[in-house]
Coordinates of C-alpha atoms in Angstrom, one line a residue:
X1 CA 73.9 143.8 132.6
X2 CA 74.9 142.2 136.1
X3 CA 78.0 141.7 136.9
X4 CA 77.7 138.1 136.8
X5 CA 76.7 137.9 132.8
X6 CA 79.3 140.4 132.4
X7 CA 81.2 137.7 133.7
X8 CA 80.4 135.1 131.8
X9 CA 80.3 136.8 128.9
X10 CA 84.1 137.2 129.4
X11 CA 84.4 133.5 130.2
X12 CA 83.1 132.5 127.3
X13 CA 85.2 135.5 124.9
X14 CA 88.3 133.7 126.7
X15 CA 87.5 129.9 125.3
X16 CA 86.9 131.5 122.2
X17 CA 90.4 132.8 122.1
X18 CA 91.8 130.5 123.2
X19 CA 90.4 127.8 120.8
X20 CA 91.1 130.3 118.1
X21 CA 94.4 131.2 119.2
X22 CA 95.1 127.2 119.1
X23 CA 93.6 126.6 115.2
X24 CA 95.8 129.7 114.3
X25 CA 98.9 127.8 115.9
X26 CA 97.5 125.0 113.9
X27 CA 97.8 127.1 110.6
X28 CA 100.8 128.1 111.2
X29 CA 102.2 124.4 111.6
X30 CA 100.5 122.6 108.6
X31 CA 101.5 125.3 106.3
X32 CA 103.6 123.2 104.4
X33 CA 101.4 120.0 104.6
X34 CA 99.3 118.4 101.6
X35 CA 96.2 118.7 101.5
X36 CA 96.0 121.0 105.4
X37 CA 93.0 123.5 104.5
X38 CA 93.1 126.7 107.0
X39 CA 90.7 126.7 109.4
X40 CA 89.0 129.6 111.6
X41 CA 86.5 129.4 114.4
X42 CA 83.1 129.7 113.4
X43 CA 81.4 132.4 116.1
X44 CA 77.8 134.0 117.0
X45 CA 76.2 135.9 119.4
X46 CA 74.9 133.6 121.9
X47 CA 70.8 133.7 122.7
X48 CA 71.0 131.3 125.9
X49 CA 69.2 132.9 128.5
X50 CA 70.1 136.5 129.5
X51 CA 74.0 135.4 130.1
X52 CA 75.6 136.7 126.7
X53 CA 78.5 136.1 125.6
X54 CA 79.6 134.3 122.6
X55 CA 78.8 130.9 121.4
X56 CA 81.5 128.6 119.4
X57 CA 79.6 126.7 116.6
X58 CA 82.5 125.0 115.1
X59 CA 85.8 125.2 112.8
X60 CA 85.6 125.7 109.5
X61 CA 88.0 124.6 106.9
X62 CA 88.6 127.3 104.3
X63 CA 89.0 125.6 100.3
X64 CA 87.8 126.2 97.1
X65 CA 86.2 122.7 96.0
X66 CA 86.0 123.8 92.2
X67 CA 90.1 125.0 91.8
X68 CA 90.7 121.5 94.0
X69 CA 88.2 119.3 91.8
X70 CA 90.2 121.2 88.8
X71 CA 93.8 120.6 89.4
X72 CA 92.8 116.9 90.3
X73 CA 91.5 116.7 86.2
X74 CA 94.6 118.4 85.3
X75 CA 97.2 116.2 87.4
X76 CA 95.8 113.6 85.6
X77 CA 96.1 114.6 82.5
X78 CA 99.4 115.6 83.4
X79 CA 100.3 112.1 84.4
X80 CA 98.7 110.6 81.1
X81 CA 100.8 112.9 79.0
X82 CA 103.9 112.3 81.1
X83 CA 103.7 108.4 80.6
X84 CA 103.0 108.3 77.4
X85 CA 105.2 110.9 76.2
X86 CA 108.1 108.8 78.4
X87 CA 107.0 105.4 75.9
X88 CA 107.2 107.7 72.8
X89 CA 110.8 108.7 74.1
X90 CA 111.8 105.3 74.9
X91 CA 111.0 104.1 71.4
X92 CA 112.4 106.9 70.2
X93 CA 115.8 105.8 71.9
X94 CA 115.8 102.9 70.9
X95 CA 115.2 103.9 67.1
X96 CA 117.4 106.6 67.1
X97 CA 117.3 109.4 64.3
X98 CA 118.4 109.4 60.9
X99 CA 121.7 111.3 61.6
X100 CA 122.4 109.0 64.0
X101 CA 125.1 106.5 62.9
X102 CA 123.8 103.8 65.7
X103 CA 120.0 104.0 65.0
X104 CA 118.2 102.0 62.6
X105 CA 118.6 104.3 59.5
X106 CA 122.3 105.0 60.1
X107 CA 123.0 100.7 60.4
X108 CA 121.1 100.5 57.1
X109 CA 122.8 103.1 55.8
X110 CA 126.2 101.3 56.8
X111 CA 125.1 98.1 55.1
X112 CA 124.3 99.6 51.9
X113 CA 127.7 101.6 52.3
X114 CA 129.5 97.9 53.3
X115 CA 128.1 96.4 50.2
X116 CA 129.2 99.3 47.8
X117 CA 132.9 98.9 49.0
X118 CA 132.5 95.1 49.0
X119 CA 131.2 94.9 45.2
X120 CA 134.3 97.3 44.3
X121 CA 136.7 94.6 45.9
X122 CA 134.8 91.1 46.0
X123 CA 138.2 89.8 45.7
X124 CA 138.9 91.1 49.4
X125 CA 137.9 88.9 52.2
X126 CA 137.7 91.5 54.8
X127 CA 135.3 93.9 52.7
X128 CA 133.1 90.5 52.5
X129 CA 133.5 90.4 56.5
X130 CA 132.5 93.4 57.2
X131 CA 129.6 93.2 54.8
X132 CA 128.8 90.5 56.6
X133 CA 129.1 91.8 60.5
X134 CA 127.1 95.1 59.1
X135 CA 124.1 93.4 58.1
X136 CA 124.3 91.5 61.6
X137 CA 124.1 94.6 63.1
X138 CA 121.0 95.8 61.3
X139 CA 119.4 92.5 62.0
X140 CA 120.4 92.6 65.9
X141 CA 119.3 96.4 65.8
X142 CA 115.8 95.3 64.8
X143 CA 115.4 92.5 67.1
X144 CA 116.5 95.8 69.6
X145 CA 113.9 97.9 68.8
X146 CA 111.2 95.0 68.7
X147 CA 112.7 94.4 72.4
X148 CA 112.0 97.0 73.8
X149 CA 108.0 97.2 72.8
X150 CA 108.1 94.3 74.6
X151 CA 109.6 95.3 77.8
X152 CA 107.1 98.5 77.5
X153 CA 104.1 96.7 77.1
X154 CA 105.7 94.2 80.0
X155 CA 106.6 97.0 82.0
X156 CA 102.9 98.6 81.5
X157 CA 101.0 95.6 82.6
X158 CA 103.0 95.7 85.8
X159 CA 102.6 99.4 86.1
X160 CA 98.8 98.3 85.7
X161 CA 99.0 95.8 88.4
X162 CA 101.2 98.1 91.1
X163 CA 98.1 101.0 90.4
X164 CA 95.1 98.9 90.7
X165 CA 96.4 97.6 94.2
X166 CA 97.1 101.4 95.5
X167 CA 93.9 102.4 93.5
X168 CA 92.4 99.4 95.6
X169 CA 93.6 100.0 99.0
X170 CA 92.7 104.0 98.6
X171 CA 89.1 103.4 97.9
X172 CA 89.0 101.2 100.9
X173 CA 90.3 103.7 102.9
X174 CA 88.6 106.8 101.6
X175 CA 85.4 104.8 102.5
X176 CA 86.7 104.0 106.2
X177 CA 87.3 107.9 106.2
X178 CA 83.7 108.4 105.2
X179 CA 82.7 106.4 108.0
X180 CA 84.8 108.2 110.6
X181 CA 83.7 111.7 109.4
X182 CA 79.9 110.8 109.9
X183 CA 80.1 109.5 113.7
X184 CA 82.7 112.7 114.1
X185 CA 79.6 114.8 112.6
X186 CA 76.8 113.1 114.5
X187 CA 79.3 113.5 117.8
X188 CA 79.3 116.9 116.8
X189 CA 83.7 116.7 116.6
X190 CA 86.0 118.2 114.5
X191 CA 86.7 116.4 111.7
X192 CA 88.7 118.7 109.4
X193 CA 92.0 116.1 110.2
X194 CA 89.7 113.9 108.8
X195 CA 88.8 115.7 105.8
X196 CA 92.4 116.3 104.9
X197 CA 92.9 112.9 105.6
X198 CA 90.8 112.0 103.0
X199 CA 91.5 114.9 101.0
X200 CA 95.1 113.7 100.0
X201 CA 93.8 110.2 99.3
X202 CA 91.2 111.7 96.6
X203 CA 94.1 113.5 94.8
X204 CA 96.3 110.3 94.5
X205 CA 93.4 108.5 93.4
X206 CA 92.2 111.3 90.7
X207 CA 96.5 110.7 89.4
X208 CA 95.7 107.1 88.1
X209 CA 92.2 107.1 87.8
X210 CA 90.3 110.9 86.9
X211 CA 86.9 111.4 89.7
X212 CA 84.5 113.7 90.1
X213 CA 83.6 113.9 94.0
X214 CA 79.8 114.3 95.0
X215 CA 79.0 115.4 98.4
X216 CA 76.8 112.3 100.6
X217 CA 74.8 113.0 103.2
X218 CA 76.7 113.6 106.9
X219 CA 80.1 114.9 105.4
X220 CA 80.4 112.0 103.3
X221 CA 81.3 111.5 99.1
X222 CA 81.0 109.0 96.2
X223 CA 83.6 108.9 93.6
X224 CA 82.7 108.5 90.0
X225 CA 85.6 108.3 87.1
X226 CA 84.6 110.6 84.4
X227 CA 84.3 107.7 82.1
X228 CA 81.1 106.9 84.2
X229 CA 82.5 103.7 86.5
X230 CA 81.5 103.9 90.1
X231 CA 84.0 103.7 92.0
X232 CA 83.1 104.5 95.9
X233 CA 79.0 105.3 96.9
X234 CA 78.6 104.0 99.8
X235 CA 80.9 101.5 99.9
X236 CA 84.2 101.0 97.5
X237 CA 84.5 99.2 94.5
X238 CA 87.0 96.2 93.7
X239 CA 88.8 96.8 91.2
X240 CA 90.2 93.7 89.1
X241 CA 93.3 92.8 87.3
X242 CA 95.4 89.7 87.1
X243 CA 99.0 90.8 85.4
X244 CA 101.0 88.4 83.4
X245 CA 104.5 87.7 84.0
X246 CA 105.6 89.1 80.1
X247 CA 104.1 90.1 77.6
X248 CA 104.8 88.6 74.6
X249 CA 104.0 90.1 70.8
X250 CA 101.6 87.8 70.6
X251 CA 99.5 88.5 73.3
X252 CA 96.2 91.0 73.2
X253 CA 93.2 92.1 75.3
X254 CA 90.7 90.9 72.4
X255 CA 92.2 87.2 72.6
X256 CA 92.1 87.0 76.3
X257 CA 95.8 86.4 76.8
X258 CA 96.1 89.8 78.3
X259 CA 93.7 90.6 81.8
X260 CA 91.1 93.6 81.3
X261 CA 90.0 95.8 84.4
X262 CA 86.9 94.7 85.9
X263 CA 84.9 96.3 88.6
X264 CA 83.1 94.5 91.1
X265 CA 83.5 91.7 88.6
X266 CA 81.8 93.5 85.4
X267 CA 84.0 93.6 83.4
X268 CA 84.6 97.5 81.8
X269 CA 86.3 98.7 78.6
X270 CA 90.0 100.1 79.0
X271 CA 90.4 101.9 75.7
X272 CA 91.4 105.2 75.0
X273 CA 88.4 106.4 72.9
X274 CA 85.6 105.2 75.3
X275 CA 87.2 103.1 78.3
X276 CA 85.4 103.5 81.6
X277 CA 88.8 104.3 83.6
X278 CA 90.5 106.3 80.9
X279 CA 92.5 108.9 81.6
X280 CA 95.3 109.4 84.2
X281 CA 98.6 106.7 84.8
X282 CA 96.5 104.1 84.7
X283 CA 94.5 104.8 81.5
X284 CA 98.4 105.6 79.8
X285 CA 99.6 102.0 80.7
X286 CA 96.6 100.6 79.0
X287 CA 97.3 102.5 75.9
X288 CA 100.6 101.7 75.9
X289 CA 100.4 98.1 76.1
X290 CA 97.0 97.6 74.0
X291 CA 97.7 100.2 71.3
X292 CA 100.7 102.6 71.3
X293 CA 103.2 99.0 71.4
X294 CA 101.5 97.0 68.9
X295 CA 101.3 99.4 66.5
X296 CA 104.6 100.2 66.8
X297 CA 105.1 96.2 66.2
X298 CA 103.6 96.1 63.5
X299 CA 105.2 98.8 61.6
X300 CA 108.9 97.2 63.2
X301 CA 107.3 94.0 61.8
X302 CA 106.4 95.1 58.7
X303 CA 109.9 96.5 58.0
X304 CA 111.7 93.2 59.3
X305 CA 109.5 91.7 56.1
X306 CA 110.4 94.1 53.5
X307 CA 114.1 93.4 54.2
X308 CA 113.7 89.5 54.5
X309 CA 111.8 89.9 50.9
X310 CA 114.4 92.2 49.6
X311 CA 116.9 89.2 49.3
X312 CA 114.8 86.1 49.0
X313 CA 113.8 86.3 45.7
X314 CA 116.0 84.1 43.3
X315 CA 116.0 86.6 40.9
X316 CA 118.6 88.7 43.5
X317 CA 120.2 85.0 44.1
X318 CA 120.2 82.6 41.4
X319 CA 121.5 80.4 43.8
X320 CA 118.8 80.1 46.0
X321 CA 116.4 77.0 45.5
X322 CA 112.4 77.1 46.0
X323 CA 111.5 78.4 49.7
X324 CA 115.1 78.7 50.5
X325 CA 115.7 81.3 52.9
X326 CA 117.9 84.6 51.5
X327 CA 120.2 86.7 53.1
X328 CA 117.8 87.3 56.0
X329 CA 115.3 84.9 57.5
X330 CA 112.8 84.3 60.0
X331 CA 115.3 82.5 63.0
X332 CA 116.7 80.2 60.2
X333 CA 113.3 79.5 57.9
X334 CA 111.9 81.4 54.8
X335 CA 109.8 84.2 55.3
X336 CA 105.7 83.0 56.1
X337 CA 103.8 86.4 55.4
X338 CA 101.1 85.4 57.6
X339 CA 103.6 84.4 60.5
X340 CA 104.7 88.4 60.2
X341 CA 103.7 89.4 63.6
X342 CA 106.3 89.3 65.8
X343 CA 108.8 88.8 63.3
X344 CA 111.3 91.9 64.0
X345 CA 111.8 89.8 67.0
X346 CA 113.1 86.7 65.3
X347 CA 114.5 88.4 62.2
X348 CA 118.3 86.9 61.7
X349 CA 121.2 86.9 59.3
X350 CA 121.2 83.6 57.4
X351 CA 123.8 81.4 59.5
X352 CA 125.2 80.6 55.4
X353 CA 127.1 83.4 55.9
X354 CA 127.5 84.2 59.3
X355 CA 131.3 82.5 60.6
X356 CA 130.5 82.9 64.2
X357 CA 127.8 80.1 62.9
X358 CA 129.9 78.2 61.0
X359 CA 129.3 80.0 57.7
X360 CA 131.2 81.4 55.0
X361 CA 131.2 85.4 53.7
X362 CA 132.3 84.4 50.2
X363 CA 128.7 83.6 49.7
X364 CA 128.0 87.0 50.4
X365 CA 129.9 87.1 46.6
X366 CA 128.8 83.6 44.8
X367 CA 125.5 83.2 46.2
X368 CA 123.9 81.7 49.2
X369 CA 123.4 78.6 47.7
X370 CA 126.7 78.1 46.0
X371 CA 128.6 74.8 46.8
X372 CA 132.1 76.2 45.9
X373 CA 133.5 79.3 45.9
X374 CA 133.2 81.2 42.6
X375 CA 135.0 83.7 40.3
X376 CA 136.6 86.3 43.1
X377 CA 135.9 89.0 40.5
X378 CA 133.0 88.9 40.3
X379 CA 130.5 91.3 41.8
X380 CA 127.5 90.6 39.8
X381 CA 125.8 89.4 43.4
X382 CA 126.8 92.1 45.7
X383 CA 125.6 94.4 42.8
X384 CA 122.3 92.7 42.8
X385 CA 121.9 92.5 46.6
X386 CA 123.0 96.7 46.5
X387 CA 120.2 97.1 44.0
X388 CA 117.6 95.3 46.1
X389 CA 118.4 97.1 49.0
X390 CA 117.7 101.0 47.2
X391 CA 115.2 99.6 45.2
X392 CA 111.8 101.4 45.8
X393 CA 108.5 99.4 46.8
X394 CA 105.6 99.5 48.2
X395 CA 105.4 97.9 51.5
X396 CA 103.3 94.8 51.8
X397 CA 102.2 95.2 55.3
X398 CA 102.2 98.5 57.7
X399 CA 101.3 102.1 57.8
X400 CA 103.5 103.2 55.5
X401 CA 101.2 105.0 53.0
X402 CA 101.3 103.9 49.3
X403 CA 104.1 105.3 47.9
X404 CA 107.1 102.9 46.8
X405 CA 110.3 103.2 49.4
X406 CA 113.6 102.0 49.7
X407 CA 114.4 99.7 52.9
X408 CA 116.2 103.4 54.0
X409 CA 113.1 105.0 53.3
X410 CA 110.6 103.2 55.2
X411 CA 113.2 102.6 58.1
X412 CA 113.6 106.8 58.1
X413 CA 109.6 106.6 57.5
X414 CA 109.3 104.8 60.7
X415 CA 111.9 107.3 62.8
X416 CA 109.7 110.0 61.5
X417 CA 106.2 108.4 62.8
X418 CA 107.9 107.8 66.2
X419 CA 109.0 111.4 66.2
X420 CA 106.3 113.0 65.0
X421 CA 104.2 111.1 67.7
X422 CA 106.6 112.1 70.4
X423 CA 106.8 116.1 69.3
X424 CA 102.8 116.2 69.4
X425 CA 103.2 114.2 72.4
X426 CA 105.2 116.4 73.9
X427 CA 103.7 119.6 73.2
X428 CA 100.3 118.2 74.8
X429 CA 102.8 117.3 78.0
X430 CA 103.5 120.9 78.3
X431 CA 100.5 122.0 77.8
X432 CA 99.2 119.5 80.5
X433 CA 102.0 120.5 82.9
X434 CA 101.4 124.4 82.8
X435 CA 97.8 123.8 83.7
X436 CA 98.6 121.4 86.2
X437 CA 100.8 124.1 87.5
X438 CA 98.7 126.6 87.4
X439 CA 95.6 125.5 89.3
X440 CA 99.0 123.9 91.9
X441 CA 99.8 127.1 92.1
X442 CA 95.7 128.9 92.8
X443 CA 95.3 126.0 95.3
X444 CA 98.3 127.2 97.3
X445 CA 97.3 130.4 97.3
X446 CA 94.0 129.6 98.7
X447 CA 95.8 127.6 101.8
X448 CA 97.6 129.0 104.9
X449 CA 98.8 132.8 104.6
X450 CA 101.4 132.7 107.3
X451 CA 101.2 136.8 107.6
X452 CA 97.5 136.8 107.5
X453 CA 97.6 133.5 110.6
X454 CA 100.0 136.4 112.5
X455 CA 97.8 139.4 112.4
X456 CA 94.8 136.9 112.9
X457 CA 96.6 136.0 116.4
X458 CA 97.2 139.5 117.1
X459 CA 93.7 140.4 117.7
X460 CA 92.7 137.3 119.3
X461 CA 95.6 138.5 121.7
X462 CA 94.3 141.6 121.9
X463 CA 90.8 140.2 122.4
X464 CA 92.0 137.5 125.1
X465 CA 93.6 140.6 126.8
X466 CA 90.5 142.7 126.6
X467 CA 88.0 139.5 128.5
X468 CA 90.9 139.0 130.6
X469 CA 90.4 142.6 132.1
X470 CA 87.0 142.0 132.1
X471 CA 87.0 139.1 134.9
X472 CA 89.5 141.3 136.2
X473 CA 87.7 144.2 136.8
X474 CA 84.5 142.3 138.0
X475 CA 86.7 140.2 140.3
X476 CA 87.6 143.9 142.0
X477 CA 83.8 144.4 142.1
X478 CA 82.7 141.5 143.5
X479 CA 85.7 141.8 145.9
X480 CA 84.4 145.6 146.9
X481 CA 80.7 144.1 147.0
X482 CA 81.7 141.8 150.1
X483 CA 84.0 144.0 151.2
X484 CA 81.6 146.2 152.1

């Protein structure tokens, strides 16, 4: 070897410690940054000429693709199971539990109590009262609970609305990245920013919509959803949605008053058995506001319809005339069974007997269709509407099996559904977020070791200290040479 390749031999072993001293710097600083894979120099031997030395072919980014494509799956299940579970609580709320005295059970529970003391005293005018403010209460409670579907299933289609914008604007710019990593590749640049870059946005797409990333020629990928839609190849897809200001009871995806998801204008199913975007945030706000809310109005509904029917038939009130509303009505008017949907939201004590209306709470005693006061003794009525309540019956309408239930029992019925739901709910949640966790955790592990980036830098020091002597030593010879 002359003394001229053994000097650039060290030249060349100095830019490749120094550019590997810098990426190890690099390392050290992105530690703590999403989606920052660790990178090392990517050396050979070189073959040009006679010269030696070493040749720098690049920087590689160091990341398992298979634990990444994993824990983006599980953070979206994770995020399904979260939002959902959140409804399921939320209802639940709202509800409450049997051995709650606010929830729905407990009011009822207070009415029929209310009604026991009033039929033992129908003389007394405040046991009529507070008969009368109890079954209020239960009425208001309802129109409560039937609420706050509403403002889920309102809340969901906004959620929908916010997540196809981001989901949107994160195609668009995962494809601009695509475009930046190929002339960086043809170039023959770095690109690994780049990659992170794009990296990050794949993850918070994969959160509201699950993909499966395939490699593209020149560094580039397509996204599909695992429900088949195409959602980047070559160029991204627009995704559609046009949100409505609230959502009513009345409203549904099958009659068009509620907007689908389309995709570059097709328009694509959003169900939870076979929906094309299923899965992930966005997938759970569809499922909340096209199935999870209305069938939890139509079992509210269908309760609000037993209780109207409990005390509308004239033989409970004698005193009530053909089509005559009873005790509870539908916002004033008799109840219409096929009118039921929605009706938890417009159930309301009859105004008869509501004095904040104008009415009077001795009909709570003599009948809602009395035109005088009757005999104060007499507590045939109250008796009659205490029977109706506990009497058991098969609902008309709802998911509430066959069996025959008291209005307590199919309002407890109800608490149980929700909390049933919720507790399965739940355990999948957990399930969801220890996976999630998990593969969080195996992707760390697979980023930046600071203590390994610190002995790394070590030898390069060692090694930059090594060439250094090198052009040292052959400066001294070529010194000697001329010297001479």
């Amino acid at each position: 070897m002359t003394i001229s390749s053994a000097l650039n031999s060290a030249m060349s072993g100095l830019q490749a410690a120094s550019q590997a001293s810098g990426l190890v710097s690099n390392n050290i600083a992105n530690a703590l940054t999403p989606g920052y894979a660790p990178r090392t120099l990517s050396l050979s031997s070189s073959s040009i000429g006679t010269t030696g030395g070493v040749q720098i072919n690049g920087v590689v980014r160091h990341l398992d693709m298979q634990v990444i494509a994993d824990r983006r799956l599980a953070g979206a299940e994770f995020g399904y199971r979260a939002t959902t579970s959140d409804y399921l609580n939320q209802i639940e709320d709202i509800i409450g539990t049997p051995d709650e005295e606010a929830s729905l059970s407990g009011l009822l529970a207070s009415f029929e109590s209310t009604l026991i003391l009033a039929s033992s005293r129908p003389d007394a005018v405040e046991r009529l009262d507070a008969t009368t403010l109890s079954a209020d209460d239960l009425a208001k409670s309802i129109n409560d609970v039937a609420d706050g579907i509403q403002s889920a299933r309102t809340d969901a289609d906004q959620s929908i609305a916010e997540q196809v914008d981001r989901l949107n604007q994160a195609l668009q710019d995962v494809q601009k990245l695509n475009e930046s990593i190929t002339a960086a590749n043809v170039q023959k640049n770095d690109a690994s920013g780049l990659l992170d870059q794009r990296q990050v946005l794949i993850d918070e797409i994969s959160e509201i919509v699950p993909v499966r990333v395939l490699d593209r020629d020149n560094g580039t990928v397509a996204l599909y959803s695992t429900g088949g839609g195409i959602l980047l190849d070559g160029n991204a897809a627009e995704v559609g949605f046009e949100p409505s200001n609230v959502v009513t009871p009345f409203m549904s995806i099958e009659d068009g008053s509620l907007s689908g998801l389309t995709i570059n204008g097709v328009s694509v199913n959003t169900s939870s058995d076979n929906g094309r975007l299923h899965g992930g945030t966005l997938g759970a706000q569809f499922e909340i506001r096209d199935e999870l809310a209305p069938e939890t109005q139509t079992q509210i509904d269908a309760l609000a319809r037993d209780l109207i029917e409990r005390f509308e038939s004239s033989a409970v009130d004698p005193t009530l005339a053909p089509g005559q509303a009873g005790l509870f009505t539908d916002q004033g008017d008799a109840l219409d069974p096929t009118l039921e949907l929605g009706l938890a939201n417009r159930i309301s004590l009859n105004t008869l007997v509501d004095p904040t209306a104008g009415g009077e709470t001795w009909r709570l005693r003599d009948g809602l269709g009395a035109v005088t006061p009757g005999d104060t003794g007499d507590a045939t009525l109250l008796n009659a509407f205490s029977d109706a309540l506990t009497e058991t019956r098969v609902p008309l309408s709802g998911s509430y099996g066959s069996a025959a239930l008291s209005a307590a029992g199919i309002a407890t019925s109800l608490s149980s559904q929700i909390g049933t739901s919720r507790l399965r709910e739940d355990q999948q949640l957990s399930f969801a977020s220890a996976q999630y966790y998990e593969l969080s955790e195996l992707a760390l592990a697979n980023g930046v070791d600071t203590d390994v980036e610190l002995q790394n830098l070590m030898v390069i020091e060692q090694a930059y200290a090594a060439n250094a002597r090198v052009i040292e030593t052959a400066d001294e010879m070529f010194n000697t040479l001329l010297g001479i």
